[in-house]
Each structure stands twice: as structure tokens, then as C-alpha cells.
Amino acid sequence: MTVVVVGLGPAGTFATRALAPAGHRVTAIDAGTPGDTGRAPLAAAAPTLRSATHEEAVRVPVPQAGRDGIGGSKLLAAPQSYRLDPWTLQMRSRVEARHDAGVLPPGTDVRDWPIDPADLHEWYERVENLLRVGPRPATRWTRRMADVARRLGLEPFAAPAAASPDTGALLGEAVETGRVATMLGATVLEVLTDHAGVAGVRIHHEGRIRTLRARAVVLAGSVLANVRLLLLSGLGGPVVGRYFMSHNFLRVRGYFPGEDLDRGSAGPATATAVAEYDADGIDCTRHGFVGGSILQAAMTGPDPSPDPDRGAVWAQPEQLPYRDNAIDLDPMVIDALGRPVARITFALHEDDHRRARYLQGAMRDWLLAAGAVTTVADEFVAQPLGTHLYGGARMGTDPASSVVDGYGRVHGVPGLVVTGTATFPTIGGRGPVQTVEALAWRSATALAADLR
Ligand SMILES: Cc1cc2nc3c(=O)[nH]c(=O)nc-3n(C[C@H](O)[C@H](O)[C@H](O)COP(=O)(O)OP(=O)(O)OC[C@H]3O[C@@H](n4cnc5c(N)ncnc54)[C@H](O)[C@@H]3O)c2cc1C
């Protein structure tokens, strides 16, 4: 019987690539169709949003930032390709060893990943070799910001980026094994189980609803889709949907009157980065928050500025797993097939504001040292529908506080695997995609062995 992979973004593509060569038949399903540039309405039905459980959630006019179809949101990505700092995987024990767990704010439940950083390191290396991850050539702006960072006592480096990001080609290699059937424009509606575990999926395709039987299912639909599918299927246990997190991006712009900074001459992946403010680089007992972010003087950044004399530094700050930041099903709002949409409850907390103020200060200092006459920080706002969402199906060893194990296997449901950022227990201050790829490859390799 086949393995169904739900979603053909980076996670689903890497899972398919691991399963098919290992001898398994794979049906790889994606809701998007070739030529789509946006979101598939059933798989990515716009969620509702509220900032606290006592509030009524409101419909948001747009779905989450991203794109459906082969390649998923990576087709919109820069694509910068970072490894997480090992500290991120071991945040709880490292904080306890250096300070005291009391520095973690009330309402959070920070847990270590059930993965040895040295193990993940090996999978990062495989991904980096496959995608030829490395620095992009420097430009006038990135070189200038690197020189200034060195003067400030920092150790700047060129942001790593994938030279070969073509997910379609990667999938093509798996299809060549003859064991992969792809179904595009099809939406998985529910995961079906029986007493033994996974039994198949219910899908919507070409206007009809039907059942595909499967031995195993890999959910690779990204956070909102994966968590909604688990909830609609009645699977995932007591904390499914909990500990939802986002990179609430920061940007500070500097004004360099009369200069042409040449910021537009390369893509947004090209950046000078500094890592001193990420992970445990900042003393959390002094500043009242844990974790930080890579800072990047990027070429165009997430929101390009057309003005040649404005330079920007941006950050993707850590956010801790708060129990009340969560995804569940909205009892009032349904999609075109009458299924509840996802409801997001999400608020920033005091530690988010402290971290943001601290990082904005460091970003401002960097720009001023580079000669900016004035700087302006974008308002720090919650970004629950931003480009980097996390959690809701986090990994751990205890089914009471996690949804999946270290290989993405849903506790108590043999044959069901979740991949992607929904499984991250903590997020770190750098982009997720390389970790998504490494974990998907690792999880699917373990699944292939389980099914033998
Ligand atoms: C504008 C933008 C820029 C970014 N830049 C970076 C960057 O520079 N570096 C970085 O590390 N990260 C970046 N990211 C994040 C990165 O793209 C994502 O982390 C990554 O794409 C996640 O991969 P995924 O496969 O888990 O999910 P996705 O890429 O979201 O793919 C999921 C796929 O699943 C399909 N799907 C979902 N539900 C169903 C269903 N029920 N049935 C069938 N199919 C379904 C969807 O159609 C979609 O194709 C960026 C994201 C965006 C939006």
C-alpha cells in the first residue's frame, strides 16, 4: 500500500525524495495547480484571529503569506538557508544551566528538542551539499555593513543561501524512480485511522470527495494546514494546536542622504549577517528576555525600499512557546465544503517587547555607525500570519506535552508523521527552511525504515 504525502513544498518534496528511493510507493498530493501564484482556497482557507480566548475571533481578509503548489512557499523565499544554533534545540537545559528556569516567563512551556544537535548537523550537511548552500557575492552595501560590524567588534558573515533551490527538479528526481504519483489541485480533507493506525485520507479532487487507502501519511502542509488537518481528523492529543509561534519581523531603516547604497543590485538573500545577538548571545538576566535574532543588513529585505539612500537592517526575533498562543477550529466560520477554518489566538507578551526594543537598539547602532543620519524603526506588531509560523504539533518525548516524537511520528498513531515548522518546540532567530528540509529528510528516512 502507498504512503501519502500531503503537500509538495520543501517538506513534502524532501519526504518524497527519501521514501521513493527506499522502495515505497508514494502518492504526493498538493492543493495547488501549476501556474498558481497564490493560495488554494480549501487547503489554505483564511483563518480567523483573536488576541485572547475571551475575544470573538474575526475573519482575516487574506490567508497566511505563502504560495501553494509544487515548491510551496519556498518559491517566494529569498531563499536564505540557515542552520539553527544548537542552543535553540536545547534552550531549556541551557537556560537552566546558565541562569535559572525562573527567567522563562510565566505562561511559557519551553522544552528541549528530542534531537541531538550533532544528529541534526549531519542532516544539515546533506541538505547543504544537495542545494549548494553558500554565501552570495558581496555588494557595495553588504561590504560596507561588514566593515562597520567589524569595527563594532562583531564577526560579520555573508548570509548562507541555496544556489539550487528548484524544488520541482528535486521532486523530478524522485518521480524518475517510477514509484511516485503526483496529484495536483487535490486537497486532503481528513486523515483516516483504524485500530492499527493510519488507514488513508479523504481527498477533494476535481469536484469529488473520495478515499485513498494508505499505509502511512506524511503531513507536509505547513503550520496552519497541518494543525487544522490534525484537528479535523480528531488526532494529535491534548496539546495539538498549542504553542503557536511566529517570527514577528523587525526592521530599522537608515537614511544616508545623497548616497547611492546600491541596495537593489542583488536579491534579498544577499545580506551581511551578525550572530552575536542570537541564541544566548544576550544576557537574559540583565535584559528580561530569552533569545534574540540574527541581524541582517540585506539587499532588499522583506519589504523593499526603492530609495537608493535608505539602508535597512532586519531581524526575525525569537518568540517563546506560550500555551495560550494557539490554533483551534473556529466554531462559527466554515470553508466552501462546510469545514471549520482555523482560529488563531495570538498575542505578544512583555518579553517580546523587551527583546524587540533591545534588538532595534542594536540595529540602529549598526546603521548609525555606518553613517546613517537618522534611523526609523517599523512599529513592532504581532505577525500571526507572517512568513515564518511555528508550533501547534511540537515534538517531544511526552504525549502529554507534545504531539510528535523526534522523528515527527504522532504519538499513538502508527503511520502518521508530521513534518515542517509545526513540529518545532522553539524557533531561534533565523529562517526555518533548511531545518524543515533536514527534518523532513530525516523523518521520512525513519518512516521508510519503520515500514520495511
Ligand atoms: C515570502 C516568503 C519568504 C520566505 N523566505 C525565507 C527564507 O529566506 N529563508 C527561510 O528559511 N525561510 C523562508 N520562508 C519560509 C519558508 O518558505 C517555509 O518555511 C517553507 O516553505 C516551509 O515549507 P513546507 O513544505 O513546510 O510548507 P509550504 O512551503 O507552505 O508548502 C506546503 C504545501 O502543502 C500544500 N498543502 C497544504 N495543505 C494541503 C492539503 N490539505 N491538501 C493538499 N495540499 C496541501 C500547499 O498547497 C503547499 O504547496 C519564506 C516564506 C515566505 C512566504
XYZ file of C-alpha atoms and ligand atoms in Angstrom:
505
model
C 0.000 0.000 0.000
C 1.146 3.526 -0.644
C 2.415 6.321 1.530
C 0.512 9.576 1.046
C 2.498 12.803 1.293
C 0.280 15.839 1.871
C 1.931 18.941 0.403
C 4.782 19.392 -2.053
C 6.605 22.345 -0.563
C 10.138 21.775 0.741
C 8.977 19.387 3.492
C 6.865 17.172 1.210
C 9.470 17.176 -1.537
C 12.249 16.064 0.802
C 9.956 13.408 2.315
C 9.038 12.075 -1.136
C 12.713 12.003 -2.140
C 13.532 9.862 0.883
C 10.591 7.456 0.596
C 10.555 6.584 -3.108
C 14.223 5.528 -3.499
C 13.770 3.381 -0.366
C 11.260 1.306 -2.331
C 7.931 2.776 -1.190
C 5.123 3.824 -3.498
C 4.215 7.438 -2.825
C 1.127 9.423 -3.742
C 2.206 13.035 -3.363
C -0.754 15.411 -3.189
C -0.770 19.193 -3.388
C -3.721 21.549 -3.388
C -2.049 23.990 -5.750
C -2.006 23.633 -9.508
C 0.745 24.570 -11.979
C 0.609 28.273 -12.703
C -0.998 29.175 -9.365
C 0.703 32.092 -7.725
C -1.330 32.271 -4.542
C -3.202 30.141 -2.061
C -5.513 27.187 -2.754
C -8.866 28.120 -1.167
C -9.678 24.792 0.516
C -6.254 23.886 1.867
C -5.430 27.442 2.920
C -8.851 28.805 3.863
C -8.284 32.169 5.558
C -8.288 31.657 9.341
C -9.943 33.793 11.987
C -7.939 35.734 14.518
C -8.191 36.985 18.082
C -5.647 38.065 20.665
C -7.208 36.379 23.723
C -9.588 33.490 24.377
C -12.352 35.752 25.724
C -12.482 37.676 22.431
C -14.565 36.775 19.420
C -12.302 35.851 16.519
C -12.620 37.917 13.354
C -12.196 36.769 9.789
C -8.975 37.958 8.247
C -9.274 39.177 4.665
C -6.233 37.221 3.450
C -4.779 33.766 4.116
C -1.288 33.341 5.516
C 1.574 34.728 3.433
C 2.793 31.999 1.106
C 2.069 30.014 -2.002
C 0.582 26.611 -2.800
C 1.718 24.143 -5.467
C 4.956 22.271 -6.140
C 7.723 24.152 -4.310
C 5.296 25.654 -1.802
C 6.254 28.926 -0.152
C 9.908 28.366 -0.933
C 9.168 29.681 -4.397
C 8.609 33.066 -2.738
C 11.536 32.714 -0.374
C 14.805 34.606 -0.626
C 15.932 31.737 -0.031
C 18.309 32.155 2.851
C 19.312 28.787 4.226
C 20.365 28.793 7.878
C 21.177 26.150 10.453
C 19.651 26.738 13.858
C 22.096 27.361 16.669
C 22.361 24.200 18.857
C 21.329 26.424 21.788
C 17.882 26.758 20.214
C 17.389 22.982 20.359
C 18.492 22.875 23.983
C 17.138 26.181 25.204
C 15.513 24.836 28.340
C 18.512 22.925 29.666
C 20.985 25.611 28.615
C 18.966 28.343 30.338
C 18.700 26.207 33.460
C 22.445 25.523 33.420
C 23.471 29.158 32.945
C 20.762 31.016 34.860
C 17.644 29.555 36.389
C 14.428 28.316 34.774
C 12.766 31.276 36.562
C 13.963 33.573 33.756
C 11.462 31.867 31.458
C 8.239 33.896 31.648
C 5.052 32.506 33.209
C 2.683 31.073 30.616
C 5.511 29.582 28.560
C 6.454 25.926 28.433
C 9.920 25.720 26.902
C 11.156 22.192 26.156
C 14.326 20.860 24.596
C 14.028 19.215 21.212
C 14.260 15.417 21.439
C 17.068 15.545 18.868
C 20.796 15.653 19.476
C 22.181 18.765 17.697
C 25.045 16.603 16.374
C 22.490 14.336 14.681
C 20.682 17.281 13.057
C 24.073 18.659 11.997
C 24.584 15.615 9.735
C 21.251 16.230 8.007
C 22.074 19.917 7.580
C 25.255 18.891 5.783
C 23.315 16.660 3.407
C 20.880 19.473 2.592
C 23.679 21.994 2.134
C 25.538 19.694 -0.258
C 22.397 18.943 -2.254
C 21.261 22.568 -2.530
C 24.784 24.016 -2.713
C 24.217 26.368 0.184
C 26.777 29.130 0.496
C 27.344 32.865 0.573
C 26.170 35.147 -2.226
C 28.766 37.559 -3.676
C 29.151 40.745 -1.626
C 27.824 44.061 -2.869
C 28.788 47.620 -2.020
C 26.136 47.756 0.746
C 26.864 44.367 2.316
C 30.631 45.015 2.212
C 30.207 48.383 3.898
C 27.998 46.898 6.631
C 30.513 44.078 7.159
C 33.374 46.582 7.613
C 31.303 48.574 10.109
C 30.297 45.435 12.031
C 33.978 44.501 12.388
C 34.717 47.994 13.751
C 31.939 47.398 16.303
C 33.679 44.213 17.448
C 31.254 41.837 15.740
C 32.050 38.961 13.394
C 30.006 39.543 10.246
C 29.439 36.858 7.647
C 27.603 36.554 4.350
C 24.133 35.066 4.859
C 24.017 31.470 3.555
C 21.687 30.945 0.627
C 20.707 27.978 -1.542
C 22.215 28.133 -5.027
C 19.943 25.368 -6.264
C 16.513 25.966 -4.784
C 14.448 24.316 -7.535
C 12.071 22.044 -5.636
C 10.428 20.919 -8.898
C 13.728 19.459 -10.105
C 14.292 17.756 -6.749
C 10.852 16.203 -6.960
C 11.531 15.181 -10.562
C 14.408 13.006 -9.374
C 12.021 11.145 -7.061
C 9.397 10.807 -9.808
C 12.039 9.170 -12.028
C 12.099 6.187 -9.658
C 8.669 5.288 -11.125
C 7.239 4.953 -7.641
C 5.758 8.455 -7.239
C 2.315 9.526 -8.419
C 1.640 13.251 -8.043
C -1.872 14.655 -7.697
C -2.134 18.409 -8.087
C -5.225 20.506 -7.379
C -6.281 17.905 -4.799
C -6.952 18.794 -1.164
C -6.601 16.317 1.675
C -9.620 16.834 3.933
C -9.037 14.279 6.668
C -6.652 11.563 7.813
C -8.462 8.258 8.315
C -7.403 5.809 11.007
C -8.443 2.381 12.268
C -7.387 0.268 15.243
C -3.923 -0.273 13.726
C -3.150 3.371 12.967
C -3.321 5.213 9.629
C -5.815 3.810 7.118
C -5.825 6.513 4.432
C -7.013 10.008 3.584
C -10.193 11.632 2.355
C -9.495 13.998 -0.515
C -11.314 16.541 -2.639
C -10.279 16.346 -6.283
C -11.975 17.543 -9.469
C -15.181 18.335 -7.609
C -15.479 14.906 -5.964
C -14.697 13.607 -2.500
C -13.077 10.204 -2.314
C -10.948 7.981 -0.142
C -7.370 6.888 -0.798
C -6.178 3.988 1.278
C -2.627 4.342 2.604
C -0.235 2.641 4.951
C 1.237 5.869 6.159
C 0.595 9.586 5.784
C 3.158 12.376 5.955
C 1.608 15.773 6.696
C 3.754 18.406 4.977
C 1.219 21.176 4.531
C 2.901 23.827 6.773
C 1.666 25.006 10.165
C -1.932 26.113 9.704
C -2.809 23.351 7.237
C -1.128 20.567 9.231
C -2.671 21.579 12.539
C -6.110 22.088 11.009
C -5.916 18.649 9.382
C -4.992 17.030 12.694
C -7.868 18.817 14.432
C -10.378 17.984 11.676
C -9.276 14.350 11.936
C -9.585 14.299 15.729
C -5.884 13.426 16.058
C -2.863 14.841 17.850
C -3.676 14.553 21.546
C -4.108 17.131 24.292
C -1.690 19.842 23.127
C -2.363 19.841 19.391
C -2.642 23.474 18.293
C -0.805 24.817 21.362
C 2.498 26.716 21.500
C 1.957 28.505 18.210
C 4.789 30.952 17.436
C 5.830 33.420 14.757
C 8.834 35.415 13.713
C 7.485 38.897 14.282
C 9.939 40.639 11.975
C 11.740 43.838 12.908
C 13.134 46.380 10.511
C 15.091 49.573 11.119
C 15.801 51.841 8.190
C 18.708 54.254 7.996
C 18.818 57.393 5.894
C 22.084 58.152 4.096
C 21.295 61.422 2.248
C 22.747 61.792 -1.201
C 24.355 58.330 -1.263
C 23.523 55.501 -3.610
C 23.734 52.413 -1.420
C 23.180 50.101 -4.387
C 20.742 48.031 -2.357
C 18.700 46.828 -5.312
C 21.563 45.219 -7.218
C 21.079 41.718 -5.779
C 18.222 39.624 -4.441
C 17.015 39.655 -0.855
C 19.052 36.555 0.085
C 22.205 38.641 -0.193
C 22.977 40.032 3.242
C 25.664 40.699 5.786
C 24.626 38.973 8.983
C 25.828 39.042 12.577
C 25.001 36.254 15.026
C 26.108 37.887 18.294
C 22.519 38.820 19.182
C 21.022 35.381 18.531
C 20.574 32.400 20.883
C 22.323 33.065 24.229
C 24.367 35.981 22.904
C 22.361 38.437 25.017
C 22.417 38.203 28.805
C 18.784 37.430 29.534
C 19.012 38.045 33.269
C 20.058 41.658 32.623
C 17.586 42.410 29.895
C 14.498 40.430 30.873
C 14.065 38.200 27.846
C 15.468 34.956 26.454
C 16.840 34.513 22.933
C 17.412 37.058 20.191
C 17.928 37.104 16.449
C 20.445 37.147 13.667
C 20.658 40.740 12.415
C 20.941 41.218 8.693
C 21.861 44.151 6.522
C 20.069 42.778 3.498
C 19.861 43.934 -0.076
C 16.136 44.441 -0.319
C 14.860 42.764 2.850
C 11.334 41.547 3.298
C 9.872 44.885 2.212
C 11.976 46.511 -0.482
C 12.553 50.220 -0.392
C 13.008 51.834 -3.792
C 15.035 54.731 -2.377
C 18.769 54.341 -3.099
C 19.785 56.283 0.023
C 17.896 54.179 2.552
C 19.546 51.120 4.020
C 17.827 48.621 6.268
C 18.713 46.091 8.924
C 16.171 43.465 9.825
C 15.700 40.740 12.398
C 13.490 37.717 12.922
C 13.303 37.554 16.702
C 12.866 34.505 18.862
C 9.427 34.021 20.344
C 8.826 31.667 23.258
C 6.131 28.950 23.286
C 3.181 30.385 25.230
C 0.430 27.893 25.959
C -2.280 30.439 25.107
C -0.892 31.239 21.669
C -2.770 28.517 19.858
C -4.649 27.265 16.819
C -8.023 25.551 17.115
C -11.116 25.182 14.924
C -13.495 28.123 14.665
C -16.991 27.024 15.708
C -18.562 29.876 13.689
C -16.708 30.080 10.367
C -16.552 27.387 7.679
C -14.887 26.919 4.306
C -16.568 26.146 0.972
C -17.068 22.495 1.999
C -18.581 23.397 5.384
C -15.459 22.548 7.422
C -14.402 24.871 10.245
C -11.494 27.155 9.413
C -8.504 27.501 11.726
C -8.882 30.024 14.552
C -5.684 31.665 15.771
C -5.339 33.083 19.261
C -2.137 35.089 19.384
C -0.668 37.924 21.431
C 2.744 39.447 22.003
C 3.987 39.396 25.591
C 6.213 41.669 27.645
C 9.334 39.638 26.809
C 8.578 40.021 23.083
C 8.505 43.802 23.503
C 11.728 43.863 25.542
C 13.527 41.675 23.015
C 12.274 43.832 20.137
C 13.386 47.092 21.818
C 16.825 45.653 22.548
C 17.331 44.340 19.013
C 16.055 47.568 17.449
C 18.688 49.409 19.508
C 21.446 47.171 18.164
C 20.136 47.543 14.622
C 20.059 51.326 14.993
C 23.632 51.390 16.350
C 24.853 49.419 13.345
C 23.202 51.805 10.896
C 24.408 54.922 12.729
C 27.961 53.552 12.821
C 27.665 53.062 9.056
C 26.930 56.771 8.632
C 23.134 56.928 8.713
C 21.966 60.434 9.580
C 18.646 59.252 11.001
C 17.005 55.902 11.585
C 13.368 54.845 11.743
C 12.139 51.586 13.284
C 8.996 49.991 11.895
C 6.327 49.578 14.542
C 6.680 46.205 16.276
C 3.457 44.316 15.674
C 2.193 40.763 16.077
C 2.570 38.783 12.840
C 0.448 35.638 13.316
C 0.001 35.310 9.544
C 3.574 36.153 8.625
C 6.038 34.200 6.566
C 7.581 32.097 9.375
C 4.972 30.369 11.565
C 5.756 27.570 14.011
C 4.334 25.128 16.532
C 0.960 23.528 17.062
C 2.308 19.981 16.666
C 5.512 20.221 18.610
C 7.913 17.364 19.098
C 8.841 15.868 22.441
C 9.011 12.628 24.319
C 5.895 13.084 26.460
C 2.461 12.752 24.764
C 1.031 14.987 27.480
C 3.122 17.955 26.363
C 3.917 17.181 22.709
C 2.193 15.883 19.574
C 5.004 14.065 17.756
C 8.290 12.403 18.654
C 11.712 13.429 17.393
C 11.024 11.788 14.017
C 7.693 13.574 13.535
C 5.670 10.438 14.387
C 2.364 11.353 16.009
C 2.211 9.779 19.459
C -0.159 6.798 19.481
C -0.998 6.870 15.747
C 1.282 4.425 13.878
C 1.975 5.571 10.331
C 1.202 9.267 10.827
C 4.124 11.695 10.514
C 4.154 15.496 10.657
C 6.972 17.497 9.075
C 7.613 21.221 8.894
C 7.778 24.064 11.372
C 4.624 22.929 13.210
C 6.873 20.428 14.996
C 9.429 22.990 16.260
C 9.383 23.303 20.094
C 11.412 26.546 19.887
C 12.207 28.713 16.884
C 15.506 30.616 17.164
C 16.254 33.850 15.393
C 16.918 32.622 11.860
C 14.934 31.325 8.903
C 13.463 27.824 9.117
C 13.607 26.326 5.653
C 16.883 24.405 5.891
C 15.758 22.875 9.191
C 12.418 21.956 7.566
C 14.289 20.168 4.774
C 16.732 18.425 7.108
C 13.957 17.218 9.414
C 11.716 16.053 6.557
C 14.582 14.042 5.082
C 15.416 12.572 8.492
C 11.787 11.791 9.428
C 10.960 10.187 6.084
C 14.119 8.087 6.219
C 12.989 6.799 9.625
C 9.466 6.184 8.303
C 10.844 4.268 5.319
C 12.727 2.018 7.758
C 9.649 1.641 10.013
C 7.589 0.447 7.028
C 10.096 -2.146 5.885
C 7.722 35.384 1.161
C 8.424 34.304 1.951
C 9.814 34.367 2.076
C 10.490 33.397 2.837
N 11.869 33.448 2.899
C 12.534 32.505 3.601
C 13.968 32.496 3.652
O 14.641 33.300 3.017
N 14.563 31.554 4.421
C 13.859 30.625 5.142
O 14.461 29.829 5.851
N 12.515 30.570 5.052
C 11.833 31.477 4.299
N 10.459 31.417 4.208
C 9.762 30.296 4.871
C 9.819 29.037 4.027
O 9.404 29.318 2.708
C 8.908 27.980 4.677
O 9.416 27.693 5.967
C 8.855 26.696 3.867
O 8.321 26.940 2.585
C 8.001 25.667 4.600
O 7.955 24.505 3.850
P 6.751 23.462 3.968
O 6.974 22.454 2.906
O 6.638 23.041 5.373
O 5.425 24.318 3.677
P 4.967 25.114 2.355
O 6.121 25.640 1.619
O 3.934 26.073 2.845
O 4.266 24.006 1.458
C 3.108 23.356 1.879
C 2.373 22.776 0.688
O 1.333 21.953 1.192
C 0.179 22.089 0.407
N -0.996 21.774 1.226
C -1.350 22.325 2.398
N -2.470 21.742 2.865
C -2.840 20.822 1.973
C -3.922 19.905 1.903
N -4.824 19.818 2.878
N -4.023 19.101 0.822
C -3.091 19.174 -0.181
N -2.050 20.028 -0.151
C -1.911 20.837 0.910
C 0.208 23.525 -0.059
O -0.515 23.664 -1.270
C 1.711 23.817 -0.198
O 2.164 23.656 -1.524
C 9.757 32.362 3.456
C 8.366 32.297 3.325
C 7.696 33.248 2.572
C 6.196 33.151 2.439
